[in-house]
Amino acid sequence: MISLTKDLLDGDRIKIPKHIAIICDGNGRWAKKKGFPRTFGHKAGTKPIENITRDCSELGVKVLTFYVFSTENWSRSYEEVDFLMKLFVEFFIKLRNEARENIRVKHIGITDNLSSELIDEIKRTEKSTENNSGMILNIALNYGSRSEIINVAKNIMHDIDVGNLNVDKINEDLISNYMFTSGLPDVDLVIRTSGEMRISNFLLWQSAKSKLWFTNDFWPDFNYNHLKEAIKYFNVVDS
Ligand code: IPE
Ligand code: IPE
Ligand code: MG
């Protein structure tokens, strides 16, 4: 842990973002470039998720969020979606069995259209790590910010209807508390790989004030050096 931090510090004082959110993009292109099917890239993309989780935990990041499947990603081919869903089952089992660093795993997104097997694995993993006091690892799977905001609006309306909430109480904090990320700090730093400079319906409310860092490298090649660059960029003081 100390050596990683020292390495990052480079002799300077550096602020570690409380919440880092990563759009893991470019798995398909990474595989294609190597002459493999897109699914090969998805499989390879699980490794940097494990590595970066460990690195962020060691650096003292409080919340790390990975965007692994958007509500829009259902429009991909049946074969690709099916492969991804099976990969996510394995991924949650692995997270649970190898939960290191006292990490607490949470799913953000909706469970609509997910297989009962995947929903079970997600729930089991959340349950078995719920008392962990270390970094929170959010997996944004079947996540879309607009659908999250629609649900927040509905839940607020419902609470007003049943008399549990007064309209005058609606403010930024209250809305934040209705989000999937309730109780968590806002996103400080968004990272997106593969040269795409889009937000793609990711944490629109939570990243309203965050810094954005992009790399042309594809997600399966993402490593600690990228993370360091992103954190250094986060530390650049605006003039
Ligand atoms: C990101 O990689 C992973 C998911 C969205 C599931 P992509 O699958 O989007 O890969 P590219 O962007 O097509 O290369
Ligand atoms: C973006 O998926 C979200 C994830 C990486 C999970 P895409 O790579 O399909 O992004 P868009 O829809 O092309 O912006
Ligand atoms: Mg993509």
PDB file of C-alpha atoms and ligand atoms in Angstrom:
ATOM      1  CA  MET A   1       0.000   0.000   0.000  1.00  0.00           C
ATOM      2  CA  ILE A   2       2.682   2.475   0.990  1.00  0.00           C
ATOM      3  CA  SER A   3       4.792   1.801  -2.065  1.00  0.00           C
ATOM      4  CA  LEU A   4       1.834   2.400  -4.379  1.00  0.00           C
ATOM      5  CA  THR A   5       1.002   5.667  -2.673  1.00  0.00           C
ATOM      6  CA  LYS A   6       4.640   6.747  -2.730  1.00  0.00           C
ATOM      7  CA  ASP A   7       4.849   5.911  -6.390  1.00  0.00           C
ATOM      8  CA  LEU A   8       1.808   8.049  -7.063  1.00  0.00           C
ATOM      9  CA  LEU A   9       2.954  10.879  -4.838  1.00  0.00           C
ATOM     10  CA  ASP A  10       6.181  11.535  -6.708  1.00  0.00           C
ATOM     11  CA  GLY A  11       7.248  13.542  -3.712  1.00  0.00           C
ATOM     12  CA  ASP A  12       4.236  15.863  -3.922  1.00  0.00           C
ATOM     13  CA  ARG A  13       1.125  16.091  -1.876  1.00  0.00           C
ATOM     14  CA  ILE A  14      -1.643  14.565  -3.888  1.00  0.00           C
ATOM     15  CA  LYS A  15      -5.377  14.389  -3.245  1.00  0.00           C
ATOM     16  CA  ILE A  16      -7.024  11.038  -3.801  1.00  0.00           C
ATOM     17  CA  PRO A  17     -10.535  11.363  -5.282  1.00  0.00           C
ATOM     18  CA  LYS A  18     -13.206  10.054  -2.925  1.00  0.00           C
ATOM     19  CA  HIS A  19     -15.311   8.653  -5.748  1.00  0.00           C
ATOM     20  CA  ILE A  20     -13.917   7.493  -9.099  1.00  0.00           C
ATOM     21  CA  ALA A  21     -16.342   6.333 -11.802  1.00  0.00           C
ATOM     22  CA  ILE A  22     -15.040   4.466 -14.836  1.00  0.00           C
ATOM     23  CA  ILE A  23     -16.711   3.877 -18.204  1.00  0.00           C
ATOM     24  CA  CYS A  24     -14.973   0.669 -19.267  1.00  0.00           C
ATOM     25  CA  ASP A  25     -15.083   1.041 -23.043  1.00  0.00           C
ATOM     26  CA  GLY A  26     -13.367  -0.529 -26.044  1.00  0.00           C
ATOM     27  CA  ASN A  27     -13.467  -4.246 -25.218  1.00  0.00           C
ATOM     28  CA  GLY A  28     -14.849  -5.137 -28.653  1.00  0.00           C
ATOM     29  CA  ARG A  29     -12.321  -3.066 -30.596  1.00  0.00           C
ATOM     30  CA  TRP A  30      -9.466  -4.404 -28.482  1.00  0.00           C
ATOM     31  CA  ALA A  31     -10.403  -7.963 -29.422  1.00  0.00           C
ATOM     32  CA  LYS A  32     -11.037  -7.112 -33.070  1.00  0.00           C
ATOM     33  CA  LYS A  33      -7.593  -5.551 -33.370  1.00  0.00           C
ATOM     34  CA  LYS A  34      -6.112  -8.850 -32.245  1.00  0.00           C
ATOM     35  CA  GLY A  35      -8.290 -10.857 -34.639  1.00  0.00           C
ATOM     36  CA  PHE A  36     -10.535 -12.282 -31.912  1.00  0.00           C
ATOM     37  CA  PRO A  37     -14.311 -12.095 -31.430  1.00  0.00           C
ATOM     38  CA  ARG A  38     -15.660  -9.174 -29.361  1.00  0.00           C
ATOM     39  CA  THR A  39     -16.496 -11.535 -26.499  1.00  0.00           C
ATOM     40  CA  PHE A  40     -12.782 -12.211 -26.019  1.00  0.00           C
ATOM     41  CA  GLY A  41     -12.394  -8.535 -25.164  1.00  0.00           C
ATOM     42  CA  HIS A  42     -15.173  -8.681 -22.585  1.00  0.00           C
ATOM     43  CA  LYS A  43     -13.484 -11.602 -20.869  1.00  0.00           C
ATOM     44  CA  ALA A  44     -10.129  -9.779 -20.924  1.00  0.00           C
ATOM     45  CA  GLY A  45     -11.850  -6.675 -19.524  1.00  0.00           C
ATOM     46  CA  THR A  46     -12.574  -8.362 -16.201  1.00  0.00           C
ATOM     47  CA  LYS A  47      -8.861  -8.426 -15.302  1.00  0.00           C
ATOM     48  CA  PRO A  48      -8.354  -4.635 -15.154  1.00  0.00           C
ATOM     49  CA  ILE A  49     -11.562  -4.386 -13.118  1.00  0.00           C
ATOM     50  CA  GLU A  50      -9.971  -6.651 -10.510  1.00  0.00           C
ATOM     51  CA  ASN A  51      -6.609  -4.874 -10.659  1.00  0.00           C
ATOM     52  CA  ILE A  52      -7.983  -1.341 -10.522  1.00  0.00           C
ATOM     53  CA  THR A  53     -10.305  -2.301  -7.668  1.00  0.00           C
ATOM     54  CA  ARG A  54      -7.297  -3.450  -5.666  1.00  0.00           C
ATOM     55  CA  ASP A  55      -5.257  -0.351  -6.591  1.00  0.00           C
ATOM     56  CA  CYS A  56      -8.043   2.083  -5.702  1.00  0.00           C
ATOM     57  CA  SER A  57      -8.677   0.343  -2.417  1.00  0.00           C
ATOM     58  CA  GLU A  58      -4.962   0.548  -1.557  1.00  0.00           C
ATOM     59  CA  LEU A  59      -4.858   4.226  -2.491  1.00  0.00           C
ATOM     60  CA  GLY A  60      -7.727   4.999  -0.129  1.00  0.00           C
ATOM     61  CA  VAL A  61     -10.468   5.714  -2.681  1.00  0.00           C
ATOM     62  CA  LYS A  62     -13.803   5.529  -0.836  1.00  0.00           C
ATOM     63  CA  VAL A  63     -16.092   4.617  -3.742  1.00  0.00           C
ATOM     64  CA  LEU A  64     -15.242   3.095  -7.102  1.00  0.00           C
ATOM     65  CA  THR A  65     -17.934   2.665  -9.757  1.00  0.00           C
ATOM     66  CA  PHE A  66     -17.550   0.637 -12.951  1.00  0.00           C
ATOM     67  CA  TYR A  67     -20.010   1.048 -15.825  1.00  0.00           C
ATOM     68  CA  VAL A  68     -20.158  -2.416 -17.348  1.00  0.00           C
ATOM     69  CA  PHE A  69     -23.560  -2.535 -19.075  1.00  0.00           C
ATOM     70  CA  SER A  70     -25.909   0.292 -19.943  1.00  0.00           C
ATOM     71  CA  THR A  71     -29.671   0.142 -20.403  1.00  0.00           C
ATOM     72  CA  GLU A  72     -28.894   0.872 -24.077  1.00  0.00           C
ATOM     73  CA  ASN A  73     -26.547  -2.123 -24.423  1.00  0.00           C
ATOM     74  CA  TRP A  74     -29.502  -4.538 -24.795  1.00  0.00           C
ATOM     75  CA  SER A  75     -29.608  -3.517 -28.455  1.00  0.00           C
ATOM     76  CA  ARG A  76     -26.443  -5.547 -29.142  1.00  0.00           C
ATOM     77  CA  SER A  77     -26.613  -8.992 -30.745  1.00  0.00           C
ATOM     78  CA  TYR A  78     -28.267 -11.765 -28.758  1.00  0.00           C
ATOM     79  CA  GLU A  79     -24.971 -13.709 -28.669  1.00  0.00           C
ATOM     80  CA  GLU A  80     -22.998 -10.805 -27.255  1.00  0.00           C
ATOM     81  CA  VAL A  81     -25.592  -9.916 -24.605  1.00  0.00           C
ATOM     82  CA  ASP A  82     -25.930 -13.578 -23.633  1.00  0.00           C
ATOM     83  CA  PHE A  83     -22.153 -13.907 -23.284  1.00  0.00           C
ATOM     84  CA  LEU A  84     -21.980 -10.756 -21.164  1.00  0.00           C
ATOM     85  CA  MET A  85     -24.780 -11.875 -18.857  1.00  0.00           C
ATOM     86  CA  LYS A  86     -23.046 -15.199 -18.234  1.00  0.00           C
ATOM     87  CA  LEU A  87     -19.756 -13.408 -17.691  1.00  0.00           C
ATOM     88  CA  PHE A  88     -21.427 -11.159 -15.092  1.00  0.00           C
ATOM     89  CA  VAL A  89     -22.664 -14.235 -13.203  1.00  0.00           C
ATOM     90  CA  GLU A  90     -19.083 -15.563 -13.010  1.00  0.00           C
ATOM     91  CA  PHE A  91     -17.825 -12.099 -12.172  1.00  0.00           C
ATOM     92  CA  PHE A  92     -20.116 -11.669  -9.134  1.00  0.00           C
ATOM     93  CA  ILE A  93     -19.265 -15.162  -7.868  1.00  0.00           C
ATOM     94  CA  LYS A  94     -15.571 -14.310  -8.150  1.00  0.00           C
ATOM     95  CA  LEU A  95     -16.056 -10.959  -6.435  1.00  0.00           C
ATOM     96  CA  ARG A  96     -17.777 -12.684  -3.556  1.00  0.00           C
ATOM     97  CA  ASN A  97     -15.286 -15.512  -3.190  1.00  0.00           C
ATOM     98  CA  GLU A  98     -12.261 -13.301  -3.493  1.00  0.00           C
ATOM     99  CA  ALA A  99     -13.627 -10.202  -1.763  1.00  0.00           C
ATOM    100  CA  ARG A 100     -10.382  -8.728  -0.554  1.00  0.00           C
ATOM    101  CA  GLU A 101      -9.497  -5.505   1.134  1.00  0.00           C
ATOM    102  CA  ASN A 102     -12.752  -5.509   3.078  1.00  0.00           C
ATOM    103  CA  ILE A 103     -14.575  -4.281  -0.039  1.00  0.00           C
ATOM    104  CA  ARG A 104     -18.333  -3.801  -0.082  1.00  0.00           C
ATOM    105  CA  VAL A 105     -19.959  -4.639  -3.399  1.00  0.00           C
ATOM    106  CA  LYS A 106     -23.147  -2.964  -4.606  1.00  0.00           C
ATOM    107  CA  HIS A 107     -25.134  -3.175  -7.796  1.00  0.00           C
ATOM    108  CA  ILE A 108     -26.497   0.037  -9.258  1.00  0.00           C
ATOM    109  CA  GLY A 109     -29.062  -0.146 -12.021  1.00  0.00           C
ATOM    110  CA  ILE A 110     -32.295  -2.025 -12.543  1.00  0.00           C
ATOM    111  CA  THR A 111     -32.861  -5.754 -12.398  1.00  0.00           C
ATOM    112  CA  ASP A 112     -35.472  -5.763 -15.242  1.00  0.00           C
ATOM    113  CA  ASN A 113     -34.525  -8.317 -17.910  1.00  0.00           C
ATOM    114  CA  LEU A 114     -31.625  -9.759 -15.886  1.00  0.00           C
ATOM    115  CA  SER A 115     -31.745 -13.549 -15.436  1.00  0.00           C
ATOM    116  CA  SER A 116     -32.856 -14.841 -12.053  1.00  0.00           C
ATOM    117  CA  GLU A 117     -29.442 -16.515 -11.766  1.00  0.00           C
ATOM    118  CA  LEU A 118     -27.659 -13.186 -12.180  1.00  0.00           C
ATOM    119  CA  ILE A 119     -30.025 -11.402  -9.799  1.00  0.00           C
ATOM    120  CA  ASP A 120     -29.359 -14.124  -7.191  1.00  0.00           C
ATOM    121  CA  GLU A 121     -25.597 -13.815  -7.556  1.00  0.00           C
ATOM    122  CA  ILE A 122     -25.772 -10.036  -7.281  1.00  0.00           C
ATOM    123  CA  LYS A 123     -27.906 -10.269  -4.130  1.00  0.00           C
ATOM    124  CA  ARG A 124     -25.661 -12.902  -2.591  1.00  0.00           C
ATOM    125  CA  THR A 125     -22.566 -10.824  -3.246  1.00  0.00           C
ATOM    126  CA  GLU A 126     -24.151  -7.676  -1.837  1.00  0.00           C
ATOM    127  CA  LYS A 127     -25.305  -9.569   1.225  1.00  0.00           C
ATOM    128  CA  SER A 128     -22.027 -11.316   1.923  1.00  0.00           C
ATOM    129  CA  THR A 129     -20.033  -8.077   1.706  1.00  0.00           C
ATOM    130  CA  GLU A 130     -22.558  -5.725   3.343  1.00  0.00           C
ATOM    131  CA  ASN A 131     -20.729  -5.547   6.656  1.00  0.00           C
ATOM    132  CA  ASN A 132     -17.386  -4.779   5.070  1.00  0.00           C
ATOM    133  CA  SER A 133     -16.130  -1.355   6.022  1.00  0.00           C
ATOM    134  CA  GLY A 134     -13.613  -0.755   3.230  1.00  0.00           C
ATOM    135  CA  MET A 135     -14.065   0.743  -0.230  1.00  0.00           C
ATOM    136  CA  ILE A 136     -17.506   0.571  -1.832  1.00  0.00           C
ATOM    137  CA  LEU A 137     -17.416  -1.050  -5.247  1.00  0.00           C
ATOM    138  CA  ASN A 138     -20.453  -0.134  -7.346  1.00  0.00           C
ATOM    139  CA  ILE A 139     -21.125  -2.220 -10.410  1.00  0.00           C
ATOM    140  CA  ALA A 140     -23.324  -0.248 -12.802  1.00  0.00           C
ATOM    141  CA  LEU A 141     -25.018  -3.039 -14.724  1.00  0.00           C
ATOM    142  CA  ASN A 142     -28.207  -2.419 -16.641  1.00  0.00           C
ATOM    143  CA  TYR A 143     -27.739   1.151 -15.486  1.00  0.00           C
ATOM    144  CA  GLY A 144     -29.035   4.289 -17.169  1.00  0.00           C
ATOM    145  CA  SER A 145     -29.018   7.691 -15.572  1.00  0.00           C
ATOM    146  CA  ARG A 146     -32.260   8.880 -17.124  1.00  0.00           C
ATOM    147  CA  SER A 147     -34.164   5.819 -15.979  1.00  0.00           C
ATOM    148  CA  GLU A 148     -32.669   6.321 -12.498  1.00  0.00           C
ATOM    149  CA  ILE A 149     -33.896   9.936 -12.484  1.00  0.00           C
ATOM    150  CA  ILE A 150     -37.381   8.861 -13.655  1.00  0.00           C
ATOM    151  CA  ASN A 151     -37.541   6.424 -10.744  1.00  0.00           C
ATOM    152  CA  VAL A 152     -36.415   9.107  -8.324  1.00  0.00           C
ATOM    153  CA  ALA A 153     -39.196  11.411  -9.593  1.00  0.00           C
ATOM    154  CA  LYS A 154     -41.771   8.641  -9.191  1.00  0.00           C
ATOM    155  CA  ASN A 155     -40.592   7.761  -5.684  1.00  0.00           C
ATOM    156  CA  ILE A 156     -40.630  11.393  -4.597  1.00  0.00           C
ATOM    157  CA  MET A 157     -44.164  11.822  -5.993  1.00  0.00           C
ATOM    158  CA  HIS A 158     -45.250   8.685  -4.182  1.00  0.00           C
ATOM    159  CA  ASP A 159     -43.819   9.874  -0.868  1.00  0.00           C
ATOM    160  CA  ILE A 160     -45.581  13.216  -1.298  1.00  0.00           C
ATOM    161  CA  ASP A 161     -48.854  11.430  -2.155  1.00  0.00           C
ATOM    162  CA  VAL A 162     -48.785   9.259   0.945  1.00  0.00           C
ATOM    163  CA  GLY A 163     -47.893  12.232   3.122  1.00  0.00           C
ATOM    164  CA  ASN A 164     -44.315  11.192   3.973  1.00  0.00           C
ATOM    165  CA  LEU A 165     -42.709  14.132   2.220  1.00  0.00           C
ATOM    166  CA  ASN A 166     -43.400  17.822   1.879  1.00  0.00           C
ATOM    167  CA  VAL A 167     -42.601  19.573  -1.433  1.00  0.00           C
ATOM    168  CA  ASP A 168     -40.663  22.263   0.444  1.00  0.00           C
ATOM    169  CA  LYS A 169     -38.181  19.605   1.586  1.00  0.00           C
ATOM    170  CA  ILE A 170     -37.021  18.863  -1.964  1.00  0.00           C
ATOM    171  CA  ASN A 171     -33.427  20.019  -2.384  1.00  0.00           C
ATOM    172  CA  GLU A 172     -30.180  18.622  -3.837  1.00  0.00           C
ATOM    173  CA  ASP A 173     -29.419  16.479  -0.809  1.00  0.00           C
ATOM    174  CA  LEU A 174     -32.875  14.967  -0.790  1.00  0.00           C
ATOM    175  CA  ILE A 175     -32.706  14.080  -4.469  1.00  0.00           C
ATOM    176  CA  SER A 176     -29.241  12.557  -3.974  1.00  0.00           C
ATOM    177  CA  ASN A 177     -30.697  10.393  -1.258  1.00  0.00           C
ATOM    178  CA  TYR A 178     -33.261   8.939  -3.655  1.00  0.00           C
ATOM    179  CA  MET A 179     -30.562   7.868  -6.121  1.00  0.00           C
ATOM    180  CA  PHE A 180     -28.969   4.375  -6.244  1.00  0.00           C
ATOM    181  CA  THR A 181     -25.897   6.103  -4.813  1.00  0.00           C
ATOM    182  CA  SER A 182     -27.764   7.348  -1.757  1.00  0.00           C
ATOM    183  CA  GLY A 183     -25.358   8.185   1.061  1.00  0.00           C
ATOM    184  CA  LEU A 184     -22.286   8.093  -1.182  1.00  0.00           C
ATOM    185  CA  PRO A 185     -20.142  11.085  -2.139  1.00  0.00           C
ATOM    186  CA  ASP A 186     -20.636  12.619  -5.598  1.00  0.00           C
ATOM    187  CA  VAL A 187     -18.287  11.462  -8.336  1.00  0.00           C
ATOM    188  CA  ASP A 188     -15.005  13.429  -8.292  1.00  0.00           C
ATOM    189  CA  LEU A 189     -13.401  11.880 -11.339  1.00  0.00           C
ATOM    190  CA  VAL A 190     -14.885  10.140 -14.394  1.00  0.00           C
ATOM    191  CA  ILE A 191     -12.546   8.053 -16.533  1.00  0.00           C
ATOM    192  CA  ARG A 192     -13.454   6.779 -20.010  1.00  0.00           C
ATOM    193  CA  THR A 193     -11.268   4.570 -22.152  1.00  0.00           C
ATOM    194  CA  SER A 194     -11.090   3.935 -25.918  1.00  0.00           C
ATOM    195  CA  GLY A 195     -11.034   7.539 -27.132  1.00  0.00           C
ATOM    196  CA  GLU A 196     -14.808   8.063 -26.909  1.00  0.00           C
ATOM    197  CA  MET A 197     -15.627  11.365 -25.264  1.00  0.00           C
ATOM    198  CA  ARG A 198     -19.217  10.759 -24.270  1.00  0.00           C
ATOM    199  CA  ILE A 199     -21.042  10.269 -21.008  1.00  0.00           C
ATOM    200  CA  SER A 200     -23.454   7.637 -22.383  1.00  0.00           C
ATOM    201  CA  ASN A 201     -26.183   8.115 -19.778  1.00  0.00           C
ATOM    202  CA  PHE A 202     -23.814   7.533 -16.840  1.00  0.00           C
ATOM    203  CA  LEU A 203     -24.332   9.125 -13.396  1.00  0.00           C
ATOM    204  CA  LEU A 204     -25.562  12.440 -14.820  1.00  0.00           C
ATOM    205  CA  TRP A 205     -26.687  13.798 -11.454  1.00  0.00           C
ATOM    206  CA  GLN A 206     -23.763  12.407  -9.441  1.00  0.00           C
ATOM    207  CA  SER A 207     -21.028  13.631 -11.797  1.00  0.00           C
ATOM    208  CA  ALA A 208     -22.404  17.150 -12.290  1.00  0.00           C
ATOM    209  CA  LYS A 209     -19.207  18.626 -10.836  1.00  0.00           C
ATOM    210  CA  SER A 210     -16.655  15.938 -11.585  1.00  0.00           C
ATOM    211  CA  LYS A 211     -13.474  16.113 -13.637  1.00  0.00           C
ATOM    212  CA  LEU A 212     -13.322  13.979 -16.779  1.00  0.00           C
ATOM    213  CA  TRP A 213     -10.251  12.082 -17.943  1.00  0.00           C
ATOM    214  CA  PHE A 214     -10.015  10.224 -21.250  1.00  0.00           C
ATOM    215  CA  THR A 215      -7.515   7.847 -22.781  1.00  0.00           C
ATOM    216  CA  ASN A 216      -7.373   6.385 -26.269  1.00  0.00           C
ATOM    217  CA  ASP A 217      -6.342   3.018 -24.845  1.00  0.00           C
ATOM    218  CA  PHE A 218      -8.931   0.263 -24.751  1.00  0.00           C
ATOM    219  CA  TRP A 219     -10.289  -0.985 -21.436  1.00  0.00           C
ATOM    220  CA  PRO A 220      -8.495  -4.392 -21.402  1.00  0.00           C
ATOM    221  CA  ASP A 221      -5.156  -2.491 -21.530  1.00  0.00           C
ATOM    222  CA  PHE A 222      -6.030  -0.129 -18.679  1.00  0.00           C
ATOM    223  CA  ASN A 223      -3.565  -0.355 -15.802  1.00  0.00           C
ATOM    224  CA  TYR A 224      -2.152   1.448 -12.795  1.00  0.00           C
ATOM    225  CA  ASN A 225      -0.239   3.937 -14.946  1.00  0.00           C
ATOM    226  CA  HIS A 226      -3.501   5.151 -16.486  1.00  0.00           C
ATOM    227  CA  LEU A 227      -5.041   5.434 -13.037  1.00  0.00           C
ATOM    228  CA  LYS A 228      -2.065   7.491 -11.847  1.00  0.00           C
ATOM    229  CA  GLU A 229      -2.351   9.852 -14.831  1.00  0.00           C
ATOM    230  CA  ALA A 230      -6.057  10.305 -14.190  1.00  0.00           C
ATOM    231  CA  ILE A 231      -5.465  11.055 -10.499  1.00  0.00           C
ATOM    232  CA  LYS A 232      -2.700  13.510 -11.385  1.00  0.00           C
ATOM    233  CA  TYR A 233      -5.107  15.248 -13.751  1.00  0.00           C
ATOM    234  CA  PHE A 234      -7.674  15.348 -10.946  1.00  0.00           C
ATOM    235  CA  ASN A 235      -5.056  17.217  -8.895  1.00  0.00           C
ATOM    236  CA  VAL A 236      -4.417  19.909 -11.484  1.00  0.00           C
ATOM    237  CA  VAL A 237      -5.613  23.149  -9.930  1.00  0.00           C
ATOM    238  CA  ASP A 238      -7.848  25.158 -12.239  1.00  0.00           C
ATOM    239  CA  SER A 239      -6.582  28.639 -12.954  1.00  0.00           C
TER     240      SER A 239
HETATM  241  C1  IPE B   1     -17.352  -1.912 -23.264  1.00  0.00           C
HETATM  242  O1  IPE B   1     -16.746  -2.305 -24.431  1.00  0.00           O
HETATM  243  C2  IPE B   1     -18.074  -3.026 -22.566  1.00  0.00           C
HETATM  244  C3  IPE B   1     -19.538  -2.965 -22.651  1.00  0.00           C
HETATM  245  C4  IPE B   1     -20.261  -1.956 -23.052  1.00  0.00           C
HETATM  246  C5  IPE B   1     -20.251  -4.146 -22.244  1.00  0.00           C
HETATM  247  P1  IPE B   1     -17.562  -2.308 -25.790  1.00  0.00           P
HETATM  248  O2  IPE B   1     -18.283  -3.592 -25.901  1.00  0.00           O
HETATM  249  O3  IPE B   1     -18.433  -1.093 -25.869  1.00  0.00           O
HETATM  250  O4  IPE B   1     -16.441  -2.256 -26.881  1.00  0.00           O
HETATM  251  P2  IPE B   1     -16.370  -1.317 -28.153  1.00  0.00           P
HETATM  252  O5  IPE B   1     -16.602   0.077 -27.673  1.00  0.00           O
HETATM  253  O6  IPE B   1     -17.464  -1.769 -29.058  1.00  0.00           O
HETATM  254  O7  IPE B   1     -15.021  -1.535 -28.710  1.00  0.00           O
HETATM  255  C1  IPE B   2     -21.176   2.528 -22.902  1.00  0.00           C
HETATM  256  O1  IPE B   2     -21.441   1.511 -23.767  1.00  0.00           O
HETATM  257  C2  IPE B   2     -21.386   2.087 -21.543  1.00  0.00           C
HETATM  258  C3  IPE B   2     -20.444   1.067 -21.107  1.00  0.00           C
HETATM  259  C4  IPE B   2     -19.182   1.047 -21.380  1.00  0.00           C
HETATM  260  C5  IPE B   2     -21.030   0.068 -20.285  1.00  0.00           C
HETATM  261  P1  IPE B   2     -21.131   1.757 -25.315  1.00  0.00           P
HETATM  262  O2  IPE B   2     -19.722   1.482 -25.612  1.00  0.00           O
HETATM  263  O3  IPE B   2     -22.164   0.989 -26.059  1.00  0.00           O
HETATM  264  O4  IPE B   2     -21.355   3.323 -25.441  1.00  0.00           O
HETATM  265  P2  IPE B   2     -22.126   4.169 -26.464  1.00  0.00           P
HETATM  266  O5  IPE B   2     -23.565   3.777 -26.316  1.00  0.00           O
HETATM  267  O6  IPE B   2     -21.510   3.829 -27.777  1.00  0.00           O
HETATM  268  O7  IPE B   2     -21.891   5.576 -26.059  1.00  0.00           O
HETATM  269 MG    MG B   3     -18.177   0.794 -26.604  1.00  0.00          MG
END
